[in-house]
Each structure stands twice: as structure tokens, then as C-alpha cells.
Coordinates of N, CA and C in Angstrom, one line a residue:
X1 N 1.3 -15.8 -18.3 CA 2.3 -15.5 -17.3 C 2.3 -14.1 -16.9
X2 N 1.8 -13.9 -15.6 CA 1.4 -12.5 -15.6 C 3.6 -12.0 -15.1
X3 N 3.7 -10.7 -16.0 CA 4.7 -10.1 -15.8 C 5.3 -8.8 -14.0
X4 N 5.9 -9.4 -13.2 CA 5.9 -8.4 -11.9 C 7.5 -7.9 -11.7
X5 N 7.3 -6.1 -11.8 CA 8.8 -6.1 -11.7 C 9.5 -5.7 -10.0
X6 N 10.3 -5.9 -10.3 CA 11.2 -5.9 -9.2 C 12.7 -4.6 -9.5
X7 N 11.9 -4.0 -8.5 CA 13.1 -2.4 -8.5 C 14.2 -2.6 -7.7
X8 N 15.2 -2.0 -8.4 CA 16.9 -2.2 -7.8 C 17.0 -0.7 -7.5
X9 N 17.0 -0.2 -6.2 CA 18.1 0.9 -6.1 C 19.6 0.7 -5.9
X10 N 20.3 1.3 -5.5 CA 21.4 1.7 -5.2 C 21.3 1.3 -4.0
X11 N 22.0 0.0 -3.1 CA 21.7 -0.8 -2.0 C 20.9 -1.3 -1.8
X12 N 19.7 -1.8 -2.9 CA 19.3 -2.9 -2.7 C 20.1 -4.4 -2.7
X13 N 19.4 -5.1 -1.5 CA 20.2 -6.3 -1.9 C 19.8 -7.6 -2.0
X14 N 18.0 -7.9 -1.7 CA 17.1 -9.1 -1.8 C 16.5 -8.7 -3.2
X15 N 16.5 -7.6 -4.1 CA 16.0 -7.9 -5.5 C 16.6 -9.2 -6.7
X16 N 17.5 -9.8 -6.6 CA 18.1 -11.0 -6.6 C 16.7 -11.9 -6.3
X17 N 16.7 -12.1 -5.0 CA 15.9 -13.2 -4.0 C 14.4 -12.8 -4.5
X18 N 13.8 -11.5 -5.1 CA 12.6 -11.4 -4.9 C 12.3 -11.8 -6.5
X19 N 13.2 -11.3 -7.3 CA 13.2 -11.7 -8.6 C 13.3 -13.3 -8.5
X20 N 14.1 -14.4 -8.4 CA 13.6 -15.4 -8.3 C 12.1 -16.5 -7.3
X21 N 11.8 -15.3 -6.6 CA 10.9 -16.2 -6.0 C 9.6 -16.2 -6.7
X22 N 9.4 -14.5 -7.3 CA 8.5 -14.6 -8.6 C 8.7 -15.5 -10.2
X23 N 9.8 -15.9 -10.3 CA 10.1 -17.2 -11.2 C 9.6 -18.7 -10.8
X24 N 9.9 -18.7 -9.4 CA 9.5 -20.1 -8.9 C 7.9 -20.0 -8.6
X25 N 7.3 -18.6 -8.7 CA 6.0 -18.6 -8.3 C 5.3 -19.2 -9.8
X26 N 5.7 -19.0 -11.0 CA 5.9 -18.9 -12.4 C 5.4 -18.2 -12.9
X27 N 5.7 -16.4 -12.5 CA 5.6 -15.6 -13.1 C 7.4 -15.2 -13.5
X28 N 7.3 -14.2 -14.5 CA 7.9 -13.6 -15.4 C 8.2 -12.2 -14.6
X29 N 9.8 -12.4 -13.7 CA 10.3 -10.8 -12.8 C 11.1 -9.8 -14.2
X30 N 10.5 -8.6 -13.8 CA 11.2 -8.1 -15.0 C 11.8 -6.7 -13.9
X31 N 13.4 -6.6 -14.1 CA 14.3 -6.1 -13.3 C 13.7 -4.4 -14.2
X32 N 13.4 -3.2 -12.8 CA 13.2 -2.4 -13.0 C 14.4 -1.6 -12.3
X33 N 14.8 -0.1 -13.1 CA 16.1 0.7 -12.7 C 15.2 2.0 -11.8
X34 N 15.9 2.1 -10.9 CA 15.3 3.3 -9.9 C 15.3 4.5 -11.0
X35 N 16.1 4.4 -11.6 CA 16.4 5.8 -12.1 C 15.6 6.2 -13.5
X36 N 14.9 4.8 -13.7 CA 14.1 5.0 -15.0 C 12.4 5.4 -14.9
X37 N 11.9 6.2 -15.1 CA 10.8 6.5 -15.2 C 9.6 5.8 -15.8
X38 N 9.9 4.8 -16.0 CA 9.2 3.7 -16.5 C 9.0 2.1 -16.1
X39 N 7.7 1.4 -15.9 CA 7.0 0.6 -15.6 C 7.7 -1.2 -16.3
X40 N 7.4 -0.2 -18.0 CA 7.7 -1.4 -18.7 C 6.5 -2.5 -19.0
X41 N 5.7 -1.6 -18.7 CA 4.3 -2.6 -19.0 C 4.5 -3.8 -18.0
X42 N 5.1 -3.7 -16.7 CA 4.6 -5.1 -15.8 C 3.1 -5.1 -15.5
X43 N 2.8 -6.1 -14.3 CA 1.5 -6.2 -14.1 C 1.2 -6.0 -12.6
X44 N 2.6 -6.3 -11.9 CA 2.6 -6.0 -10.5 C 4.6 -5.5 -10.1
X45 N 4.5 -4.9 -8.9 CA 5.6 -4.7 -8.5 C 6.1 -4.9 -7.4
X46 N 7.0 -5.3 -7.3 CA 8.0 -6.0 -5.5 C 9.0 -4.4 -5.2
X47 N 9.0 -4.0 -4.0 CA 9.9 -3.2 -3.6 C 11.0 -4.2 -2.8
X48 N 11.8 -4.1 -3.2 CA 12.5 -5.1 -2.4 C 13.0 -4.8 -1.1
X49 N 13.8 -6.0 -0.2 CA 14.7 -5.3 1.2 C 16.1 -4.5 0.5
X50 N 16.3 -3.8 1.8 CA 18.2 -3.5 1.3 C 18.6 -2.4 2.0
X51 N 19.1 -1.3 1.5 CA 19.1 -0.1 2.3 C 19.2 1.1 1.3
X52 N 18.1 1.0 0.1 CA 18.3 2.0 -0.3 C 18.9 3.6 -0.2
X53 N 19.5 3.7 -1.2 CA 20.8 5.0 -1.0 C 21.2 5.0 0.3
X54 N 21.5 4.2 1.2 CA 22.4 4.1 2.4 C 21.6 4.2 3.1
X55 N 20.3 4.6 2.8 CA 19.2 4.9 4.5 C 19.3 6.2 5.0
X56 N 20.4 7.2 4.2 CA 20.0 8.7 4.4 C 19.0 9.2 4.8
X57 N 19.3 9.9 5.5 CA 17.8 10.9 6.0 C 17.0 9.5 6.6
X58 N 16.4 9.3 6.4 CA 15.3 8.3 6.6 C 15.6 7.1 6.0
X59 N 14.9 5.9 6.5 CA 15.2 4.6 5.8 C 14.3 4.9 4.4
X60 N 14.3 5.1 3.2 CA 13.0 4.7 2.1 C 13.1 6.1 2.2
X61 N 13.2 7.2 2.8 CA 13.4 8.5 2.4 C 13.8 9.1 1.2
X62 N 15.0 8.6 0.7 CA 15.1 9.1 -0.2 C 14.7 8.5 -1.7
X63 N 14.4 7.0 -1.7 CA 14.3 5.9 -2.5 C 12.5 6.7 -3.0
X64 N 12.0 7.0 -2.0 CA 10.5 7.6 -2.2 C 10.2 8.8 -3.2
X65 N 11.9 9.2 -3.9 CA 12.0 10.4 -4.9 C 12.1 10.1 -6.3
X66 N 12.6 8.9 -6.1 CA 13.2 8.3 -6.9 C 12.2 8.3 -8.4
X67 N 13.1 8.7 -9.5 CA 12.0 8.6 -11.0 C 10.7 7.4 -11.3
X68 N 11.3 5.9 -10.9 CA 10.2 5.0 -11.3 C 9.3 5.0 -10.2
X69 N 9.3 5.7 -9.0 CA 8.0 6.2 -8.2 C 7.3 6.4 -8.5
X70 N 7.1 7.9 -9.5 CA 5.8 8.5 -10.0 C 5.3 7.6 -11.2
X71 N 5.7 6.5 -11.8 CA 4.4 5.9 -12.6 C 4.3 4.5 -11.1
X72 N 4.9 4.5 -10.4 CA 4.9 3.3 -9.6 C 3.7 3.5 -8.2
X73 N 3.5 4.9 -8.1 CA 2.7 5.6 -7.2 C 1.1 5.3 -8.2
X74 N 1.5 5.7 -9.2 CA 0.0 6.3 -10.0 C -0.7 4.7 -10.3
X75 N 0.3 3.5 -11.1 CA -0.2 2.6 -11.3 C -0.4 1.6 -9.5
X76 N -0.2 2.1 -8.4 CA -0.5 1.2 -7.0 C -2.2 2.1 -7.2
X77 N -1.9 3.6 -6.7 CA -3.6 4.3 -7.2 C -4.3 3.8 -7.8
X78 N -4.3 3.3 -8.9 CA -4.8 2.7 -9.9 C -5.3 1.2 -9.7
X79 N -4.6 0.4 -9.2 CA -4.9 -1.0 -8.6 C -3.9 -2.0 -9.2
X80 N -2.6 -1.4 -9.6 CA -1.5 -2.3 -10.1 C -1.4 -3.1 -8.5
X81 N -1.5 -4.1 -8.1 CA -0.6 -4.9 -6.9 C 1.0 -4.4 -7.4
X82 N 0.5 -3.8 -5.8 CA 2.3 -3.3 -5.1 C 2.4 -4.5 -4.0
X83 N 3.9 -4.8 -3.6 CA 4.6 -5.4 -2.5 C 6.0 -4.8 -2.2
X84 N 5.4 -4.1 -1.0 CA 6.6 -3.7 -0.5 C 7.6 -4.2 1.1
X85 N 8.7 -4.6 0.9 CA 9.5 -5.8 1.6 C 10.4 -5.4 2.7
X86 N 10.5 -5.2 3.7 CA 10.9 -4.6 4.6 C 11.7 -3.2 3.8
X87 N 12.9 -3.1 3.8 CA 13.0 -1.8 2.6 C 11.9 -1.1 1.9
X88 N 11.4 -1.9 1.3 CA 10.4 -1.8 0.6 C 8.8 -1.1 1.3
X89 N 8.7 -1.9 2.4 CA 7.8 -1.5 3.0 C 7.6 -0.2 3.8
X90 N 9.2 0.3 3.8 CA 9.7 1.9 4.8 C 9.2 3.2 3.3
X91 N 9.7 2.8 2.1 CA 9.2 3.1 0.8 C 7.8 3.5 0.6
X92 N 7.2 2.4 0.9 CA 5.6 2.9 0.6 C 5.0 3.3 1.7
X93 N 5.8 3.4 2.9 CA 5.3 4.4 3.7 C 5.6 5.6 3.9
X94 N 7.0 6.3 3.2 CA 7.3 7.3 2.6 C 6.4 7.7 1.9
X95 N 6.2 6.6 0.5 CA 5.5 7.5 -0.7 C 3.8 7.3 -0.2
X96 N 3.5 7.6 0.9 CA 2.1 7.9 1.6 C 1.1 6.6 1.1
X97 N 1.5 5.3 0.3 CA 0.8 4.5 -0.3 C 0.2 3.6 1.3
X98 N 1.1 3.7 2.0 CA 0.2 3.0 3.1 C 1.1 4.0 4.3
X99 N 0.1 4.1 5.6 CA 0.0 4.7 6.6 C 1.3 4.2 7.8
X100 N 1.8 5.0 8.5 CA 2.5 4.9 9.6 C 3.9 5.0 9.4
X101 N 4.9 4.5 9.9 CA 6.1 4.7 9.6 C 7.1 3.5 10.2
X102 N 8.2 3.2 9.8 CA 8.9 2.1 10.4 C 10.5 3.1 10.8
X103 N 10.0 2.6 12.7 CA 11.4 3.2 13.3 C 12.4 2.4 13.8
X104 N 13.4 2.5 14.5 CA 14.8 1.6 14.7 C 14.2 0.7 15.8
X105 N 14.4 -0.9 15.7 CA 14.1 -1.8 16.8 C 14.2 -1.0 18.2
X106 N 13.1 -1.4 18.6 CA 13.3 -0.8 20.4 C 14.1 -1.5 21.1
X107 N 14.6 -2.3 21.1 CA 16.2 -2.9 21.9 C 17.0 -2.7 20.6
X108 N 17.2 -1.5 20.2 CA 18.2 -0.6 19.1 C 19.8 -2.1 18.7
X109 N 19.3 -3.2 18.5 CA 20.3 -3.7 17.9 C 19.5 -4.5 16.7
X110 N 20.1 -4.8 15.5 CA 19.6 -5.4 14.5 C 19.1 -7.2 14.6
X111 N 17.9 -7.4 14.5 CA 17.4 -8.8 14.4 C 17.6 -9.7 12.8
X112 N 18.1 -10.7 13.6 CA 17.9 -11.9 12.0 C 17.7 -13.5 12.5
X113 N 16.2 -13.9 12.5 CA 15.5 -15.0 13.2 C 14.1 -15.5 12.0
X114 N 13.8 -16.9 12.0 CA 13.0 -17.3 11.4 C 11.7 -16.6 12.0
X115 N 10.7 -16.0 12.1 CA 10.0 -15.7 12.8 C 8.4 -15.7 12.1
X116 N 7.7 -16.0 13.3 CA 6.2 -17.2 13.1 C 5.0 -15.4 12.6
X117 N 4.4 -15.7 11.7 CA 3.4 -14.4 11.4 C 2.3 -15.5 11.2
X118 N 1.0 -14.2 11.7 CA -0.4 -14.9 11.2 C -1.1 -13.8 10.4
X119 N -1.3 -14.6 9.3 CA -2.0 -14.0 8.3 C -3.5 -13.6 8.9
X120 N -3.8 -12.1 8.5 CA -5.0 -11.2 9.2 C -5.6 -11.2 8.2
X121 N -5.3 -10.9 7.1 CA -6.2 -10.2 6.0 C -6.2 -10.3 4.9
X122 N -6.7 -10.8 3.9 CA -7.2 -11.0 2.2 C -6.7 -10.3 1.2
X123 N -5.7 -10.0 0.9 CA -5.2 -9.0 -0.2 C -4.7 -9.8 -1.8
X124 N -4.4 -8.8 -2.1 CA -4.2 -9.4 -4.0 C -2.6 -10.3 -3.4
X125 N -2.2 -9.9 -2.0 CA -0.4 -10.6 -1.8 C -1.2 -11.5 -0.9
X126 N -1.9 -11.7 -0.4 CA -2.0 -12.9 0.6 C -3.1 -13.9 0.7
X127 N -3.9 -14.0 -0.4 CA -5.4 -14.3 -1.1 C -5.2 -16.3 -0.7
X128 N -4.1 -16.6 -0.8 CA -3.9 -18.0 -0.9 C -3.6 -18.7 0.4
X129 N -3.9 -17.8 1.4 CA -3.7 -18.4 2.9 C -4.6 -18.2 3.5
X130 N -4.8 -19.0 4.6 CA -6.5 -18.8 5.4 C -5.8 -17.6 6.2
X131 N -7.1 -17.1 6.7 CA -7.1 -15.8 7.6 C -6.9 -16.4 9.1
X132 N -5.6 -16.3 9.5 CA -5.6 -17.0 10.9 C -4.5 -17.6 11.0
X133 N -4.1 -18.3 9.7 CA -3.0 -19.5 9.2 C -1.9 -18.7 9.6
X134 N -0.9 -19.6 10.1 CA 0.5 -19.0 10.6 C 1.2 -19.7 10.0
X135 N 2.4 -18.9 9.9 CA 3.7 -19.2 8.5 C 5.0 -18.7 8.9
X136 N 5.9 -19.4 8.7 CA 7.1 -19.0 9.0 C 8.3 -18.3 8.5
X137 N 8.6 -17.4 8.0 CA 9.6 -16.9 7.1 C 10.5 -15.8 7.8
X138 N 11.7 -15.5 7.5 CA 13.1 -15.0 7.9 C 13.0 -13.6 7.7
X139 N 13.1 -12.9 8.8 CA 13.2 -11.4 9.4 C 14.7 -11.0 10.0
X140 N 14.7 -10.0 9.1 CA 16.2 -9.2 9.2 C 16.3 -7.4 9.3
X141 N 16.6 -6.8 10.2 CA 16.3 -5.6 10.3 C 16.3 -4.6 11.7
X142 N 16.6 -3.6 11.3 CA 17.2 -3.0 12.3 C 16.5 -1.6 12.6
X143 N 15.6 -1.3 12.1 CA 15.0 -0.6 11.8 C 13.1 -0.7 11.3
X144 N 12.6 -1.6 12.4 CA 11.6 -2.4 12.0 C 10.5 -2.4 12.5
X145 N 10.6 -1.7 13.7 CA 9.1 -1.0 14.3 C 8.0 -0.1 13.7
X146 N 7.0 -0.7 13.4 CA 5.7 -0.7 13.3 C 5.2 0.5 13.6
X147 N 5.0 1.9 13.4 CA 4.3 2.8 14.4 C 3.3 4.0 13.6
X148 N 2.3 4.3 14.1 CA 1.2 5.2 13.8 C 0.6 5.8 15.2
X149 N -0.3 7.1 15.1 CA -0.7 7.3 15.5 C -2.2 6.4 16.4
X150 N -2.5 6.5 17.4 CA -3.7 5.8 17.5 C -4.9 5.9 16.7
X151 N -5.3 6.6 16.5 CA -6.4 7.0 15.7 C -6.3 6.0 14.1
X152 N -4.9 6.3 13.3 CA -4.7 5.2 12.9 C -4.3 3.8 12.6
X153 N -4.3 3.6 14.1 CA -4.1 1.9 14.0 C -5.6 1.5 14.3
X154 N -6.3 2.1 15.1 CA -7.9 2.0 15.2 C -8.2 1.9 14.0
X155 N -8.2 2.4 13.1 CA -8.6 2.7 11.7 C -8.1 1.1 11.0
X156 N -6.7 1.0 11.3 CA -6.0 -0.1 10.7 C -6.8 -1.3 11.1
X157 N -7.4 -1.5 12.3 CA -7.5 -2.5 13.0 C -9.1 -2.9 12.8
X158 N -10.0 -1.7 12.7 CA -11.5 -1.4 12.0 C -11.6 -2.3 11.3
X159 N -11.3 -1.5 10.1 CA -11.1 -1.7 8.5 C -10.3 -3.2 7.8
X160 N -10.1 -4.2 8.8 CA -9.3 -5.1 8.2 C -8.1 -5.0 7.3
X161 N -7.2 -4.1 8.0 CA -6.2 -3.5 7.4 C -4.8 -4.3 7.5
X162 N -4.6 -4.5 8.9 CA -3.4 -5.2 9.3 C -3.6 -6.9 8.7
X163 N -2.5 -6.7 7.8 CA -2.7 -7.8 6.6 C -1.9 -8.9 7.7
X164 N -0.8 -8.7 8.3 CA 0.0 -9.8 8.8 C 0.4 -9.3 10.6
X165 N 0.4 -10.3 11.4 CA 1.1 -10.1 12.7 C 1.8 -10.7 13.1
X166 N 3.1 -10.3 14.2 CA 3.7 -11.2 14.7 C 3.5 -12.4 15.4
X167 N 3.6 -13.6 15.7 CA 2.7 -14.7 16.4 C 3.7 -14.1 17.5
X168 N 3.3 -13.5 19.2 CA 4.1 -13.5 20.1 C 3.8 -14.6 21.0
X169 N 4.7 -15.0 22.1 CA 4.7 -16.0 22.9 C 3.9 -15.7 24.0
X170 N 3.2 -16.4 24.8 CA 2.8 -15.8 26.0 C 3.5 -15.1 26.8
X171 N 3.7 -13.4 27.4 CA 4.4 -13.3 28.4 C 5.3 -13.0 27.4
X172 N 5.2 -12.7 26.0 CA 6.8 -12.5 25.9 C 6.6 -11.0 24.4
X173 N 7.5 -10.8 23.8 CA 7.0 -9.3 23.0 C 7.5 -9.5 21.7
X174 N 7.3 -8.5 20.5 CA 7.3 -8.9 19.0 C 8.6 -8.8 18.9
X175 N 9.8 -9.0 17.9 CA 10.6 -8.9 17.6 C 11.6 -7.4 17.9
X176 N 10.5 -6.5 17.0 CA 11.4 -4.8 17.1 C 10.4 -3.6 18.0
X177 N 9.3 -4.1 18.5 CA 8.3 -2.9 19.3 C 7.3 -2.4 18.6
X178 N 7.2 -3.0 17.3 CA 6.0 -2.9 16.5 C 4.2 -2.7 17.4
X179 N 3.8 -1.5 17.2 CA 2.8 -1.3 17.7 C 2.3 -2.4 17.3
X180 N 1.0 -3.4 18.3 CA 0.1 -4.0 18.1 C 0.3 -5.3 17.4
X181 N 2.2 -5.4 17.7 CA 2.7 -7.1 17.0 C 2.1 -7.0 15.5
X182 N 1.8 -5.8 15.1 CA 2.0 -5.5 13.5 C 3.3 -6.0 12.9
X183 N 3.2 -6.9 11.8 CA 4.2 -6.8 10.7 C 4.2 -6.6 9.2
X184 N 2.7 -6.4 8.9 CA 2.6 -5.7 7.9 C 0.9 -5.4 7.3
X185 N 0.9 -4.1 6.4 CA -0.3 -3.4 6.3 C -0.9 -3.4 5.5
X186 N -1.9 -3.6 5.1 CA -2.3 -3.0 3.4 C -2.8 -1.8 3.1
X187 N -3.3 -1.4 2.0 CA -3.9 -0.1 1.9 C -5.4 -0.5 2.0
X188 N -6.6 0.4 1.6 CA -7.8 0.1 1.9 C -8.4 -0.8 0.4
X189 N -8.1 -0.7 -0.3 CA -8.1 -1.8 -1.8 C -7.5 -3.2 -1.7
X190 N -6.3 -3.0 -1.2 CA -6.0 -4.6 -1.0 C -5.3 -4.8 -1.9
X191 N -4.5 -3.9 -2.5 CA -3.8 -4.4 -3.8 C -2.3 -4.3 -3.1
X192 N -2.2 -2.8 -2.3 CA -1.2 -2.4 -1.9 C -0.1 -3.2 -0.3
X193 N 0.3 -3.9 -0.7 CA 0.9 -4.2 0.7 C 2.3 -4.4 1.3
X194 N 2.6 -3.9 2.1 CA 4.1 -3.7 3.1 C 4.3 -4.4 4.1
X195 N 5.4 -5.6 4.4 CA 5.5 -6.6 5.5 C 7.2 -6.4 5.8
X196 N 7.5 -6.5 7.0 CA 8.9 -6.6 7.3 C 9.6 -7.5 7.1
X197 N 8.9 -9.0 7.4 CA 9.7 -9.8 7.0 C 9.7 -10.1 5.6
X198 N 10.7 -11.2 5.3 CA 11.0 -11.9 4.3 C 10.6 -12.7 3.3
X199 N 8.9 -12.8 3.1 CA 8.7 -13.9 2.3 C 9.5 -14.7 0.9
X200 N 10.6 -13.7 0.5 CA 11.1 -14.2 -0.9 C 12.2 -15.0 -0.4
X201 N 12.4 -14.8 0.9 CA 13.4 -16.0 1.3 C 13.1 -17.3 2.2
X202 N 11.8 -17.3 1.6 CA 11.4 -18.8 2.2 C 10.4 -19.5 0.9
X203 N 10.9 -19.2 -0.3 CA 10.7 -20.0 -1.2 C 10.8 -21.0 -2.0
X204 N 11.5 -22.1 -1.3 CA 11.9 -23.5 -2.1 C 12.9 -23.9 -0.8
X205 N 12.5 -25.3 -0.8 CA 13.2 -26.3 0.4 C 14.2 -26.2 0.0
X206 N 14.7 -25.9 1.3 CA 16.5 -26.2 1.9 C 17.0 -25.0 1.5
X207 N 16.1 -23.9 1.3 CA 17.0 -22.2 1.1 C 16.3 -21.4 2.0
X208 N 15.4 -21.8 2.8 CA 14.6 -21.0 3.8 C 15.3 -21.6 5.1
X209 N 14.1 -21.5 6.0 CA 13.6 -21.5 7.3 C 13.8 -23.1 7.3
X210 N 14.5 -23.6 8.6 CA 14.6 -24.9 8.8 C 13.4 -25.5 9.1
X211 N 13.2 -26.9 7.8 CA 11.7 -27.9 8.6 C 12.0 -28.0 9.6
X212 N 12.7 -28.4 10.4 CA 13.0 -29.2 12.0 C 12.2 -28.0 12.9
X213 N 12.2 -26.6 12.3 CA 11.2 -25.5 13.5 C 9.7 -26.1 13.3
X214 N 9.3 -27.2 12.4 CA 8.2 -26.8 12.1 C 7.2 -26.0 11.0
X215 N 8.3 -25.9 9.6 CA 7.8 -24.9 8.4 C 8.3 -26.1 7.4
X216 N 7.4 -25.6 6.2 CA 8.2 -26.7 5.2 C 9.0 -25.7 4.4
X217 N 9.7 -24.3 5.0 CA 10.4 -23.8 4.3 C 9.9 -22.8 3.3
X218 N 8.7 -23.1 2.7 CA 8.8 -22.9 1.9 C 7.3 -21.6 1.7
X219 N 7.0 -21.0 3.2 CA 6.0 -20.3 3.5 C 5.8 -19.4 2.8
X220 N 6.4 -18.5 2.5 CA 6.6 -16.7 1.3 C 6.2 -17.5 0.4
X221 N 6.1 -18.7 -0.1 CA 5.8 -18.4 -1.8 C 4.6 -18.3 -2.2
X222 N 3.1 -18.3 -1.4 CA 1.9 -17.8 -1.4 C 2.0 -16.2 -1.7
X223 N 2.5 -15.8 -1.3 CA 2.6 -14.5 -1.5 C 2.4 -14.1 -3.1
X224 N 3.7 -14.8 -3.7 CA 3.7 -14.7 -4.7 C 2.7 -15.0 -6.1
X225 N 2.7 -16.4 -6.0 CA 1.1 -17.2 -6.2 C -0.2 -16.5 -6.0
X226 N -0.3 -15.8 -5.1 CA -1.4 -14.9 -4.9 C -1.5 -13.8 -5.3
X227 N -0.7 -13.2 -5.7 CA -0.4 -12.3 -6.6 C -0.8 -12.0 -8.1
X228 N -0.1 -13.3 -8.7 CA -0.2 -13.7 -10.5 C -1.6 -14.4 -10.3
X229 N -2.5 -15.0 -9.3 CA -3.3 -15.2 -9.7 C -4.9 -14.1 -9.8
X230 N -4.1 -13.2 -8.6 CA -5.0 -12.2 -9.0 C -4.8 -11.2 -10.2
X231 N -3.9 -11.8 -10.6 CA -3.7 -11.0 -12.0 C -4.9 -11.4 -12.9
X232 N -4.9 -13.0 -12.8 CA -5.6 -14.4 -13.6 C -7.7 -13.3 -13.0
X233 N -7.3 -13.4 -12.1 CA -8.3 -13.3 -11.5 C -9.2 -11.4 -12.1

């Protein structure tokens, strides 16, 4: 049972949700303290959603200082599988682990909708889905745009980088103004990855995303699964 911890700052508030969805994946979540300098011998790690330290300065700005960073930076370098969760994903783009930055929704009011992604790209978090397959899981966020320079979304877009995208409608636009209907990225290894929405809350029927859209609910928990098995792997 490969062991993956799940970091609590100070307003985190899906570490709860992400810690159980790595239980129902059947791995073993071992609750990690921002303020501890230590790993704990996990085997992978979840940054969770929330608003760490209030979103000061920057969303993940300050959370990116934080003590269990510097072994959490060195073991992602290394090839520990990181997942980082909308919060989470503002974090590892702080701590330089993946490229660009996430700014406030371009119609500046907060979104919360089941919303359709298609899986782009092969990573140690998304290994268990075809490349193409679309999946439904719950996006909340207010602060959720997508953005890089050109030079590196070219790079992103090259390199089989953009792990996940928004499915948009014809005629119609992504959720928060996310360059390129990006919703999330990996690093160039594939261990490392940051998504806006929600997968730990679409893991077990009748706690997710309504079947009646068309999901069986229960879309995010590949995520997880894919993860412990590349541990296996």
C-alpha cells in the first residue's frame, strides 16, 4: 500500500476530501503539518485546494515558504509524484515546480460547476485514462486562470506538457480565461502535476458530480489509482 501525504496549511479546506479519496483509491493518506520539515517517509504527495494563509500576497505565495516545502521541492526534483489541487496547483507554481501562474477569473466573480476536462497527457497522476477521454469533476475557484508567457505555452504545448483541458463548447469559452482552455500542467518528468479542478471530489457515487449530466460520479479517482500504481510500477 503505497503511502501519499496530504499537507494542511492554515486554510486549507479539501485536505479532509483528498485524504479520503487516497483511502478509497487504497492507498494509505498520511496527514502532513506545513510547519514540519518533514516528509515522513511518504511515497507521493497531494497539495490540496483551500486558501492557504488567507491568499496573502499571492494565492500559494506564501504557503510556497512554508518548512515541509524544502524536503517537498527536493523529493518532486527527485521523482517523488507531487499533485497539486487548485490551491495546490497556485503552490507549485510558486515553488517554480511547474511553469506559469494562476490569476483571478476573467469575469472576476468566483465559479462552482461540474465541469467536462480531457485528459492530454500520460503522467504518474493520470496514467489510467486514455489520452483524449473526457471526465467530469467539480471546479471551484476564483482565482483560476491559466497564464504563461507564449514562449512557454509553445513549450507546454511541444513537449506534451498540458496534462488536462477544458472541454469548451462550440462558440462558447473556458470557465476562468485560462490560456489555451488549460486546466492543468505537468512538469517535463511527469511525476509533477497541477490541475484546477477537483478530482478528490468526484470519488465515490452520490458525493460527486450528478450521473444524470452524464458521469458516473466518480471521474477523479483515476487520478489517484494512477498514482499508487506507479508507485507499484
Amino acid at each position: 500500500m503505497g503511502r501519499v501525504g496530504v499537507v494542511t496549511f492554515p486554510g486549507s479546506l479539501d485536505d479532509g476530501d483528498a485524504a479520503r479519496a487516497v483511502r478509497l483509491a487504497g492507498g494509505e493518506p498520511v496527514r502532513l503539518w506545513h510547519a514540519e520539515a518533514d516528509l515522513h517517509g511518504v511515497d507521493a504527495v497531494v497539495l490540496p485546494g483551500g486558501f492557504s494563509y488567507g491568499d496573502y500576497l499571492r494565492c500559494g505565495a506564501i504557503a510556497r515558504f512554508a518548512p515541509v516545502m524544502e524536503p517537498l521541492v527536493d523529493a518532486a526534483r527527485g521523482g517523488m509524484p507531487v499533485l497539486g489541487i487548485c490551491n495546490g496547483f497556485q503552490v507549485l507554481c510558486e515553488a517554480h515546480l511547474l511553469p506559469g501562474a494562476l490569476v483571478r477569473n476573467d469575469h472576476r466573480t468566483f465559479v462552482c460547476t461540474d465541469q467536462r476536462l480531457r485528459v492530454e497527457a500520460s503522467t504518474a497522476w493520470t496514467h489510467e485514462y486514455a489520452l483524449g477521454e473526457e471526465l467530469v469533476v467539480p471546479l471551484k475557484n476564483g482565482e483560476g486562470g491559466y497564464l504563461a508567457d507564449q514562449r512557454t505555452l509553445d513549450e507546454l504545448e511541444a513537449e506534451g506538457r498540458v496534462a488536462l483541458r477544458y472541454v469548451v463548447p462550440e462558440g462558447g469559452r473556458n470557465p476562468n480565461g485560462s490560456a489555451r482552455d488549460i486546466a492543468g500542467v505537468t512538469n517535463a518528468a511527469g511525476n509533477v502535476v497541477g490541475l484546477m479542478p477537483h478530482p478528490e471530489h468526484a470519488v465515490e457515487a452520490g458525493f460527486g458530480p450528478d450521473p444524470r449530466s452524464g458521469t458516473s460520479g466518480t471521474d477523479g479517482l483515476r487520478f489517484f489509482t494512477s498514482a499508487l500504481r506507479s508507485l507499484v510500477g
